[in-house]
Short mmCIF file of C-alpha atoms and ligand atoms in Angstrom, two decimals:
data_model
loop_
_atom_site.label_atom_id
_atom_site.label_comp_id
_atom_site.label_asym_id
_atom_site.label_seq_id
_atom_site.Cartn_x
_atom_site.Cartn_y
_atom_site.Cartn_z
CA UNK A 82 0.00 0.00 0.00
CA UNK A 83 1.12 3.67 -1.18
CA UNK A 84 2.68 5.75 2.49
CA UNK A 85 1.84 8.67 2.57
CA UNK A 86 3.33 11.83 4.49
CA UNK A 87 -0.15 14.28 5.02
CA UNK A 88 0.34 17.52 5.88
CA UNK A 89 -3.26 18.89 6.72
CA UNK A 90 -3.38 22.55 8.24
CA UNK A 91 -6.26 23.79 10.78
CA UNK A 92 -6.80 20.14 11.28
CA UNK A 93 -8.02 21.36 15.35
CA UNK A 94 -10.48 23.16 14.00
CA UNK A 95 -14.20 22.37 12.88
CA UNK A 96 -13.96 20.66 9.20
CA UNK A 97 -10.39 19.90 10.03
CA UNK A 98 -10.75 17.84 12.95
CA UNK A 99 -13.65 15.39 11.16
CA UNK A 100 -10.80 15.66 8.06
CA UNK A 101 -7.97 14.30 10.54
CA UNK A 102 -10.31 11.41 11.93
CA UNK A 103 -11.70 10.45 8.82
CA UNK A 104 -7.80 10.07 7.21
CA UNK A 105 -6.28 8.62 10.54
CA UNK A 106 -8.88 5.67 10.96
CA UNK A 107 -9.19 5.06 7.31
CA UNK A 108 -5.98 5.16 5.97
CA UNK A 109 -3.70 3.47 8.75
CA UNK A 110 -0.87 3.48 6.07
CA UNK A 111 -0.63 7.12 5.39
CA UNK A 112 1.27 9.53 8.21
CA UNK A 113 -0.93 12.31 9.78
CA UNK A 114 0.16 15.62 10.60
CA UNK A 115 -1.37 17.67 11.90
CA UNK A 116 -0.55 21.75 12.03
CA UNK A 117 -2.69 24.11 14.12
CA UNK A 118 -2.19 27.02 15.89
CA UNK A 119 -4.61 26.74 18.18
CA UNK A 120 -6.39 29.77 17.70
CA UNK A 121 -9.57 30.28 19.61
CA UNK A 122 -11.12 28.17 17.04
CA UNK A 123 -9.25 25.13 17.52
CA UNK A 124 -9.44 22.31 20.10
CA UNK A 125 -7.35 19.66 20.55
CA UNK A 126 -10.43 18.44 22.48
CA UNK A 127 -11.85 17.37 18.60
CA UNK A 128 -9.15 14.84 18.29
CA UNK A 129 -9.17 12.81 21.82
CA UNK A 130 -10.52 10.03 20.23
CA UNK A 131 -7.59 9.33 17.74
CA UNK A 132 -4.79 11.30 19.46
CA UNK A 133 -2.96 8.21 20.48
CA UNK A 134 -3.30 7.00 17.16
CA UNK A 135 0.23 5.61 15.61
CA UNK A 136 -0.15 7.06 12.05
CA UNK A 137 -0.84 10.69 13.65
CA UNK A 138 1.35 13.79 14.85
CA UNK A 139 0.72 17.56 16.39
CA UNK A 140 2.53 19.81 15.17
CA UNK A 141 1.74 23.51 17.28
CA UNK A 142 2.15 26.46 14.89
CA UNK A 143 1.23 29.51 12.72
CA UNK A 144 0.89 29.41 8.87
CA UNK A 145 1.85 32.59 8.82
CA UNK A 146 5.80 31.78 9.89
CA UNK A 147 7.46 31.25 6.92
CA UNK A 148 11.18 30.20 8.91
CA UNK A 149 8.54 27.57 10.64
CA UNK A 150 6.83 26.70 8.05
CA UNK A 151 9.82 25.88 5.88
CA UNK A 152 11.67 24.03 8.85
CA UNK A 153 8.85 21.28 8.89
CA UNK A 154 8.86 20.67 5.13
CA UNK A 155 12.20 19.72 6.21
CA UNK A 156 12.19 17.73 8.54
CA UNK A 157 9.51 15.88 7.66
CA UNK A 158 9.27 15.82 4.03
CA UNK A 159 5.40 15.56 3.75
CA UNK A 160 4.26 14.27 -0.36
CA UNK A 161 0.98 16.31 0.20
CA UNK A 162 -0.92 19.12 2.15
CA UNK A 163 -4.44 19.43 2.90
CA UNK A 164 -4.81 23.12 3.83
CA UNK A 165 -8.14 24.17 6.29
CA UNK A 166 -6.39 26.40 8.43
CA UNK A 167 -8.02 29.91 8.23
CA UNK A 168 -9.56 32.86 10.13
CA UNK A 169 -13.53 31.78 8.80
CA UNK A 170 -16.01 33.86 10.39
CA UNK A 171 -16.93 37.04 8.22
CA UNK A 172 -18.10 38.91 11.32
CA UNK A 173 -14.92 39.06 12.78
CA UNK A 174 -13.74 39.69 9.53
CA UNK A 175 -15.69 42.81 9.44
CA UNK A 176 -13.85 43.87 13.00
CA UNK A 177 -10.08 42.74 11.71
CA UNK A 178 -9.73 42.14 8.03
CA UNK A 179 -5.42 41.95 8.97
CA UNK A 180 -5.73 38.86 10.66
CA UNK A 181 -7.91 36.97 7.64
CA UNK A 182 -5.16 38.46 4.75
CA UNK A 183 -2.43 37.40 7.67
CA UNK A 184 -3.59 34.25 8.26
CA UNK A 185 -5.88 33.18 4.62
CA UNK A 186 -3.44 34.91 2.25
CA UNK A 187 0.34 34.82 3.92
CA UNK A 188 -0.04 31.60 5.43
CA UNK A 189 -1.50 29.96 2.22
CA UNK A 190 2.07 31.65 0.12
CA UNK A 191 3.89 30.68 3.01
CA UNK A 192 2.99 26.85 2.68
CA UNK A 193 3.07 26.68 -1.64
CA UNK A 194 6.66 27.98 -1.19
CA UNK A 195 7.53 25.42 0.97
CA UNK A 196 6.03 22.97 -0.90
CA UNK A 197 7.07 24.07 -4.15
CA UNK A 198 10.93 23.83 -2.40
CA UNK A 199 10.53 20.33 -1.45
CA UNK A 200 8.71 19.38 -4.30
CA UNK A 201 11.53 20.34 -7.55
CA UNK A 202 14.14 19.21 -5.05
CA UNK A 203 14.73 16.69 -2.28
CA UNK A 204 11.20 14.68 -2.85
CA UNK A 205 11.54 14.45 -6.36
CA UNK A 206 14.61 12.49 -6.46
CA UNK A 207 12.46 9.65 -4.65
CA UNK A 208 9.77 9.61 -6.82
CA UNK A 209 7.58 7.09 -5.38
CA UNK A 210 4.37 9.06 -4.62
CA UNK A 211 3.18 12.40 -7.10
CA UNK A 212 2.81 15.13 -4.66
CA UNK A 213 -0.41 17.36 -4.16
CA UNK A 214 -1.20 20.72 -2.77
CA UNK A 215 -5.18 20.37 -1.70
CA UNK A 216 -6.66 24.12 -0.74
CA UNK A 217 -9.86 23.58 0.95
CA UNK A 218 -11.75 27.29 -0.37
CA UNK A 219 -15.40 28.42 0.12
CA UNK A 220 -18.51 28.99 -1.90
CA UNK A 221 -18.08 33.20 -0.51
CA UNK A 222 -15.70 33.28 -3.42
CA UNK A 223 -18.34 33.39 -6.01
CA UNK A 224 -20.05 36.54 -4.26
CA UNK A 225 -24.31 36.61 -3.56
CA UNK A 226 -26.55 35.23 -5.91
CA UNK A 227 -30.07 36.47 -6.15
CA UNK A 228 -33.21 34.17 -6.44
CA UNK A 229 -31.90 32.34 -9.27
CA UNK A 230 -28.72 30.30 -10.61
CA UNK A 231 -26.07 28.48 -8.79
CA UNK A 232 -22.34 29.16 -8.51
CA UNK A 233 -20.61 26.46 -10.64
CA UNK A 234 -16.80 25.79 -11.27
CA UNK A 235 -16.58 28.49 -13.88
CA UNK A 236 -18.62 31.19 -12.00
CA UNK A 237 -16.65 34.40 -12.22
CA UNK A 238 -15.22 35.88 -8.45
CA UNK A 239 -16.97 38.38 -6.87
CA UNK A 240 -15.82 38.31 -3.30
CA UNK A 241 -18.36 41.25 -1.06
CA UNK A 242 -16.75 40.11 2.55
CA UNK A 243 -13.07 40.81 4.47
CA UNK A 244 -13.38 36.39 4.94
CA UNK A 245 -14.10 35.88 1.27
CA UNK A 246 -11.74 38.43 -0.38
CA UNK A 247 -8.96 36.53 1.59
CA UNK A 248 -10.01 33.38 0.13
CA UNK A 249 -10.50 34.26 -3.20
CA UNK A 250 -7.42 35.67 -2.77
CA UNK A 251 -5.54 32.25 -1.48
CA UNK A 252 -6.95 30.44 -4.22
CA UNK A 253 -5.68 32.83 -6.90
CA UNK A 254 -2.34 32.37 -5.46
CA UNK A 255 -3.11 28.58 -5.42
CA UNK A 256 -3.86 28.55 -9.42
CA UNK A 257 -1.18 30.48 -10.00
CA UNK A 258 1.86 28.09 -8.73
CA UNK A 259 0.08 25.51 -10.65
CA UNK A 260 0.47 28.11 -13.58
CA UNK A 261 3.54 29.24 -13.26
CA UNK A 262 5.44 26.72 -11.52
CA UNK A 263 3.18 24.05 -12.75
CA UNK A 264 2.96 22.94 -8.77
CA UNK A 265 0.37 20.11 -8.37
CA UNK A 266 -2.66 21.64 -6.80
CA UNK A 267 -6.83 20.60 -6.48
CA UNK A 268 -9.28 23.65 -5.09
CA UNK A 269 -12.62 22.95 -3.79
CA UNK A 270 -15.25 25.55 -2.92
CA UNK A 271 -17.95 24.06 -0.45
CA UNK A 272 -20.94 25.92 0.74
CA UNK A 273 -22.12 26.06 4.37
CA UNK A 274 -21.08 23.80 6.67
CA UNK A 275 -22.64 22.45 10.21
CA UNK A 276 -22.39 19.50 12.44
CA UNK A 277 -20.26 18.21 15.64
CA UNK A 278 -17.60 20.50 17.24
CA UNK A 279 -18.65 23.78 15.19
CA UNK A 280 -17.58 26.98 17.50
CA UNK A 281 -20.08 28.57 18.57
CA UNK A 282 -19.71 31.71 17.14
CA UNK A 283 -21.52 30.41 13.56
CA UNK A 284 -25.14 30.45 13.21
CA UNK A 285 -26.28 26.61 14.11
CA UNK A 286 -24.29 26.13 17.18
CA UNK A 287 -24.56 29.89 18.37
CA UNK A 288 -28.45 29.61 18.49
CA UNK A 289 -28.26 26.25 20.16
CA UNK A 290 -26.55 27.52 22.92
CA UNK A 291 -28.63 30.27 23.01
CA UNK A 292 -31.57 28.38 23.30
CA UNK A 293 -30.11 26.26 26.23
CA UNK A 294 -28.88 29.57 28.49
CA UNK A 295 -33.04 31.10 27.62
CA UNK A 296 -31.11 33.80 25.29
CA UNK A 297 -31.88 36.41 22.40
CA UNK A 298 -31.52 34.20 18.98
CA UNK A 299 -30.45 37.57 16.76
CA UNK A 300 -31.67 37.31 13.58
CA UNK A 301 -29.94 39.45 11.01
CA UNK A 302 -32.03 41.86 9.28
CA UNK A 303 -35.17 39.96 8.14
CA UNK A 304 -33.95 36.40 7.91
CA UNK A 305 -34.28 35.91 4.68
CA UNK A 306 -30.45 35.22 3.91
CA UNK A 307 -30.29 32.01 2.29
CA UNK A 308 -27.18 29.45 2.50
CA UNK A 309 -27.32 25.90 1.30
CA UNK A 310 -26.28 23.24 4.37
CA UNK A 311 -23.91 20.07 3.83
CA UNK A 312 -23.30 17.98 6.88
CA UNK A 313 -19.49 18.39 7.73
CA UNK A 314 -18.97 14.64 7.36
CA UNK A 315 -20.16 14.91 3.81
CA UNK A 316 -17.79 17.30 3.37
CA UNK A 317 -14.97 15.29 5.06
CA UNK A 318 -15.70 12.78 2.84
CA UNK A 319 -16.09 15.29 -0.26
CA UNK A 320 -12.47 15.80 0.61
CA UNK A 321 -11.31 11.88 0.23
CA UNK A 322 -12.20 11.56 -2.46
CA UNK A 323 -11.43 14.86 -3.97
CA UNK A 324 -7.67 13.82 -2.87
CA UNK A 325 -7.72 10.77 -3.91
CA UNK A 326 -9.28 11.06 -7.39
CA UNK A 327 -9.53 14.37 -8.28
CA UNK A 328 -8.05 15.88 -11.46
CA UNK A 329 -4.93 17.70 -10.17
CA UNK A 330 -5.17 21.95 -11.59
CA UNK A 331 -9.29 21.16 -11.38
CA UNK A 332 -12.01 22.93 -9.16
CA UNK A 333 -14.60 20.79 -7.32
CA UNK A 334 -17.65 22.70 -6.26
CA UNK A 335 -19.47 20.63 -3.26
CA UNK A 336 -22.63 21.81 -1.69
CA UNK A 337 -25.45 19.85 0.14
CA UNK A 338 -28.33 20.99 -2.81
CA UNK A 339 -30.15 22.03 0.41
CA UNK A 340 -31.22 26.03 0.51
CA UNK A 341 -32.34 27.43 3.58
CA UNK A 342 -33.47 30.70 4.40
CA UNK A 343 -32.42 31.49 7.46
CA UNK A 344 -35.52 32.30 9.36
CA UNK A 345 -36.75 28.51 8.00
CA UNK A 346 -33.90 27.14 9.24
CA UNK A 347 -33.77 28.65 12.93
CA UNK A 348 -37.67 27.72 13.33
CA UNK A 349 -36.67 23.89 12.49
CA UNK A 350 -34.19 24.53 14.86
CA UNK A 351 -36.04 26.00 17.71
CA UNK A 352 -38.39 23.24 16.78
CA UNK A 353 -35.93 20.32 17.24
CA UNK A 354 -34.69 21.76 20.67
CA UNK A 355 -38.29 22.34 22.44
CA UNK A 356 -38.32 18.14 21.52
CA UNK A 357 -35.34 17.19 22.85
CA UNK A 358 -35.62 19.76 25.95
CA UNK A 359 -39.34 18.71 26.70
CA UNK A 360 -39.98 22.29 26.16
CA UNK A 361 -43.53 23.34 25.41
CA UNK A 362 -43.98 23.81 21.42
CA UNK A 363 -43.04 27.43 20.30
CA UNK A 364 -41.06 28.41 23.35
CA UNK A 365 -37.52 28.41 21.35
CA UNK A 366 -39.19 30.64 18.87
CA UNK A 367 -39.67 33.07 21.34
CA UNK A 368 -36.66 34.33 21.56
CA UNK A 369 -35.92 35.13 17.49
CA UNK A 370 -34.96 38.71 17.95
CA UNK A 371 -34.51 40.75 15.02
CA UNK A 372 -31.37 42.55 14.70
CA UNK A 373 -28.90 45.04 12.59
CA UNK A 374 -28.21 43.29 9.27
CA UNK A 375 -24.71 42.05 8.94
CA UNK A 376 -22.33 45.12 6.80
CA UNK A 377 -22.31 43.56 3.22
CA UNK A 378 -24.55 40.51 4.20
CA UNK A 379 -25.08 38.50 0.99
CA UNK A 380 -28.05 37.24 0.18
CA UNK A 381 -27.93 33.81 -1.07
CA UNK A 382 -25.07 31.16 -2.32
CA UNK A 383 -26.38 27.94 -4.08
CA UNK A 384 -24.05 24.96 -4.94
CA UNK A 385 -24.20 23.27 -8.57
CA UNK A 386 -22.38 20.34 -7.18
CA UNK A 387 -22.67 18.04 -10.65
CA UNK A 388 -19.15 18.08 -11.58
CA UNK A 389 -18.15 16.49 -7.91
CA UNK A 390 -21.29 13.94 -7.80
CA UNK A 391 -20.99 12.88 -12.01
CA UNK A 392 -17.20 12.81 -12.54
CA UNK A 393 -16.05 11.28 -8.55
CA UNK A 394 -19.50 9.82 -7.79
CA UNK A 395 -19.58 11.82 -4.54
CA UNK A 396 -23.31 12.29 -2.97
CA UNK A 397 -24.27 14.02 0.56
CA UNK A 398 -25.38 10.82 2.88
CA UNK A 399 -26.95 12.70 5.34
CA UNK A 400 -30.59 14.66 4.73
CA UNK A 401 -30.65 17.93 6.63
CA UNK A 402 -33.83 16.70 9.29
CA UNK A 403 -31.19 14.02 10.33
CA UNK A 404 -27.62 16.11 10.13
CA UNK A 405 -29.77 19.04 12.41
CA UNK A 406 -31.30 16.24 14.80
CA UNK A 407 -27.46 14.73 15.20
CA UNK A 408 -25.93 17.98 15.86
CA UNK A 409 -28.25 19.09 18.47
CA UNK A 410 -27.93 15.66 20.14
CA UNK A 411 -24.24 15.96 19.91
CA UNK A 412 -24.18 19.42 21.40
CA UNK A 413 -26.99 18.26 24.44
CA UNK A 414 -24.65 15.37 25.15
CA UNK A 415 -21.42 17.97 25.15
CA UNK A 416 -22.38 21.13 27.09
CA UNK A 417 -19.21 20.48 28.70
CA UNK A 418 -17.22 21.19 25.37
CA UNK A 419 -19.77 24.04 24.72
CA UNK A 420 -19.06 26.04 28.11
CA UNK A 421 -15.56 25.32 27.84
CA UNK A 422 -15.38 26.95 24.46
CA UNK A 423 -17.34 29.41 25.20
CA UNK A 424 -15.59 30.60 28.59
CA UNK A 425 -12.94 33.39 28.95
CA UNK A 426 -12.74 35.67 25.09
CA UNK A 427 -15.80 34.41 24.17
CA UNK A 428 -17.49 36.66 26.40
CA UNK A 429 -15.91 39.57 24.73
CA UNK A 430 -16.51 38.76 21.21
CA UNK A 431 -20.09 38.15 22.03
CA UNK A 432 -20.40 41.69 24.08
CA UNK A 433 -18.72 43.02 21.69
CA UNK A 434 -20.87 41.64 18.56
CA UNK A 435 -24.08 41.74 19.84
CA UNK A 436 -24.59 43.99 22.83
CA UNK A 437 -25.57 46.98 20.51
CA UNK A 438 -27.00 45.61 17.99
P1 LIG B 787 -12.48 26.82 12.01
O1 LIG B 787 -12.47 28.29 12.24
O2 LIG B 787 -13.39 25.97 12.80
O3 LIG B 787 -11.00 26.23 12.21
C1 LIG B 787 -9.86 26.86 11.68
C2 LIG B 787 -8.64 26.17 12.25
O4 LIG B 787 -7.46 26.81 11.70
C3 LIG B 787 -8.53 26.27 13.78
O5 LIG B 787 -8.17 25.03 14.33
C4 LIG B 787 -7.43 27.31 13.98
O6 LIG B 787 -6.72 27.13 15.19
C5 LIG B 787 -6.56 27.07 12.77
N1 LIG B 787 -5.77 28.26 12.41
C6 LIG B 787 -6.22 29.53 12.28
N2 LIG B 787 -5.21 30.36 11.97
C7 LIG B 787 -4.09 29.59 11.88
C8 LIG B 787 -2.73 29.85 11.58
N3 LIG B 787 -2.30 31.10 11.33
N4 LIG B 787 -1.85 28.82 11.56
C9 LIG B 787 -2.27 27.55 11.82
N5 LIG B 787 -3.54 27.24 12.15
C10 LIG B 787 -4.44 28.25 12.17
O7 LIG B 787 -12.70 26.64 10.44
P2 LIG B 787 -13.64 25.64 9.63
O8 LIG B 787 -15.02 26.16 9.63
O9 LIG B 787 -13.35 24.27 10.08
O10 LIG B 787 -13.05 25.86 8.15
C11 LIG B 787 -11.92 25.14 7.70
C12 LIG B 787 -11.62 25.53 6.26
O11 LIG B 787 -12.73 25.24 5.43
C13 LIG B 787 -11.34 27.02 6.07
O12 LIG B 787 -10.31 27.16 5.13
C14 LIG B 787 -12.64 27.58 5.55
O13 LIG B 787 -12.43 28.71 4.74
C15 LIG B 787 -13.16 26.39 4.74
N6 LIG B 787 -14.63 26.32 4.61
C16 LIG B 787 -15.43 26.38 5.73
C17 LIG B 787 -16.81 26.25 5.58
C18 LIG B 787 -17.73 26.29 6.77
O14 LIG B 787 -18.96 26.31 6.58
N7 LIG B 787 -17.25 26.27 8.00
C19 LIG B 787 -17.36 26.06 4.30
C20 LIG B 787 -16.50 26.02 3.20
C21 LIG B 787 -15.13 26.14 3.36
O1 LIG B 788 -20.56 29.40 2.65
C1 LIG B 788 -19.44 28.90 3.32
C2 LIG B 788 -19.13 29.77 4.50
O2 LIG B 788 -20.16 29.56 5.46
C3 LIG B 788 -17.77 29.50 5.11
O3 LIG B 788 -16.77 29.78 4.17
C4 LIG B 788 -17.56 30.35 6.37
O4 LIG B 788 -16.33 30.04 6.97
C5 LIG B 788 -18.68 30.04 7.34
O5 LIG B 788 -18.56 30.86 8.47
C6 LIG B 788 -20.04 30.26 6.67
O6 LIG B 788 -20.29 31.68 6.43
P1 LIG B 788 -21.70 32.37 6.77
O7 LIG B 788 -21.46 33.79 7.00
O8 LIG B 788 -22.73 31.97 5.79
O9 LIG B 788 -22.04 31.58 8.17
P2 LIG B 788 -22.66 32.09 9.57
O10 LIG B 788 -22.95 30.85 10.36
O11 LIG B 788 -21.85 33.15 10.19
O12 LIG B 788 -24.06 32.72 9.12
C7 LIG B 788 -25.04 31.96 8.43
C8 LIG B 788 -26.19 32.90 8.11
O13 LIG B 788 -26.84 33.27 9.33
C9 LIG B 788 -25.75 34.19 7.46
O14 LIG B 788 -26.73 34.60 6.51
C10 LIG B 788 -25.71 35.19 8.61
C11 LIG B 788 -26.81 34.68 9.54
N1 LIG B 788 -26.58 34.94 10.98
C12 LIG B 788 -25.39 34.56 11.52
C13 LIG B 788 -25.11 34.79 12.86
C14 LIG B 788 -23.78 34.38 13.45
C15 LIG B 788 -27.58 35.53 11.76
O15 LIG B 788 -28.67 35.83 11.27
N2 LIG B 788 -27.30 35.75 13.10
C16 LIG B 788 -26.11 35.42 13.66
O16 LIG B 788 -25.93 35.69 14.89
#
């Protein structure tokens, strides 16, 4: 069987950490590692289960250290990245566009240059394995849609956001070492995420724990935002196979084919929680509270996923009802995780954020 040496970035984070499991458990022949800086956003909670695990490693650091990040392509010679790590909420975004160009832009250059050093030197002599550069990007990259169409591969970039400027902006940089330097890269843009071990500072998870401390769920301007859900384990597995089979230079568009607006969405929601609280029917719903409309707030992204689902046979296994019932479940049976992440800064971001609203 083929070894591997993995490099995946941000892998303590939300998508990253079902990415890490889902490559550790599966692929006991490949070498994990793992690089996160262990921003408020990641947890190396995400990972107890396979922490232990032979085939994986930890690596503590910051994309954004070029010295660094060249000294572990070094040392450890990895034949592939998988690259999550990323500032990814646009609100704070809004409050600190630096840190997302920092982080999304320098960090991304910082790791094709190493890779692109390994890669025409000391690795190619071997030859045994081709290597890959895998940028995990965003459907924000395509801009807002109105009430019709869906972004596909070839949709022009329109970024409207801090967040989605800095990704568009990555995955220029990304096309252009394949370009120019003819570096062996795969994009994929996915749409809207939720499941297990989301921080709670994104819609799902923020309104479930609002619900459980009897909290204002604010709404952003009238709710009708729309954003089209995949189940993060759909997306982990998006990802396999993506890396596995996908055409290296290519873009692979993944998205659940599941629109939402968002005041639909937060009613399931509320709905879901007064069943599994034993609430009485309509209580959650009580506390929707209307607020100030997010600066720049696009209106709607929709996923043509076809290329993904015809060419690489890939299909979202979970329907929405079921991903939403799992999460909540998951989040009931974790408050522990949820206070812990949401101790110490999170109070200040969400003063901050929301008090004046
Ligand atoms: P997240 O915010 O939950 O996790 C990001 C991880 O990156 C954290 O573990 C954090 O510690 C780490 N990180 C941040 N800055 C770093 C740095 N400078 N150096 C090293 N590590 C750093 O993010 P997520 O929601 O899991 O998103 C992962 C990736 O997927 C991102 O690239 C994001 O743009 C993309 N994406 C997310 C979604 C979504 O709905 N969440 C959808 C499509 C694409
Ligand atoms: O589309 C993919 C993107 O989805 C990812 O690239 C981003 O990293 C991820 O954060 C997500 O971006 P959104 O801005 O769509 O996600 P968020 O959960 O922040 O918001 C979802 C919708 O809910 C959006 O229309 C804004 C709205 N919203 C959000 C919050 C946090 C509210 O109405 N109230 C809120 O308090």
């Amino acid at each position: 069987m083929l070894q591997r040496k993995i490099l995946i970035t941000g892998g303590a984070g939300f998508i990253g950490s079902h990415v890490v499991r889902l490559f550790v458990n599966k692929y006991p022949h490949y070498t994990i590692f793992n690089l996160d800086k262990l921003t408020y956003a990641g947890n190396l909670k995400n990972l107890q289960d396979i922490e232990q695990a032979p085939n994986y490693t930890f690596l503590k650091g910051d994309i954004a250290e070029s010295a660094y990040i060249f000294s572990i392509f070094e040392q450890y010679q990895f034949d592939a990245v998988i690259h999550l790590a990323a500032e990814t909420h646009v609100d704070r975004s809004i409050e600190n566009p630096l840190a997302f160009v920092e982080t999304n832009v320098l960090g991304t250059v910082n790791l094709l240059n190493a890779a692109k050093k390994i890669w025409t030197t000391s690795l190619k002599q071997s030859d045994a394995v081709t290597p890959v550069f895998y940028h995990v990007s965003t459907d924000e990259v395509y801009g807002s849609l109105d009430s019709g169409g869906f972004f596909t591969e070839t949709t022009p970039y329109a970024p409207q956001s801090p967040y989605s400027a800095s990704k568009a902006s990555s995955d220029h940089f990304v096309r252009a070492y394949h370009n120019t330097y003819k570096l062996p890269v795969l994009i994929s843009n996915c749409s809207n995420n939720y499941g297990q071990h989301q921080f709670p500072e994104k819609l799902i998870p923020l309104f479930i724990n609002n619900i459980l401390q009897n909290k204002p769920l604010p709404v952003y301007g009238k709710g009708e935002n729309v954003r089209d859900w995949l189940y993060v384990k759909d997306h982990a597995r998006a990802i396999d196979v993506i890396f596995h089979y996908g055409n290296v230079g290519e873009t692979y568009n993944v998205g659940g084919q599941n629109e939402w607006k968002n005041i639909d969405l937060v009613r399931l929601l509320c709905k879901i929680m007064d069943n599994r609280l034993g609430k009485i029917a309509g209580s959650s719903e009580r506390l929707i509270t209307y607020v100030t409309d997010r600066a720049g707030h696009d209106l709607r992204y929709a996923i043509d996923a076809q290329k993904l689902m015809h060419h690489l046979d890939w299909q979202p296994s979970v329907s929405f009802e079921e991903g939403l019932e799992i999460t909540v479940d998951w989040y009931l049976q974790n408050q522990t995780w949820l206070a812990e992440v949401t101790s110490g800064a999170y109070q200040q971001y969400y003063k901050q954020q929301y008090e004046n609203r």
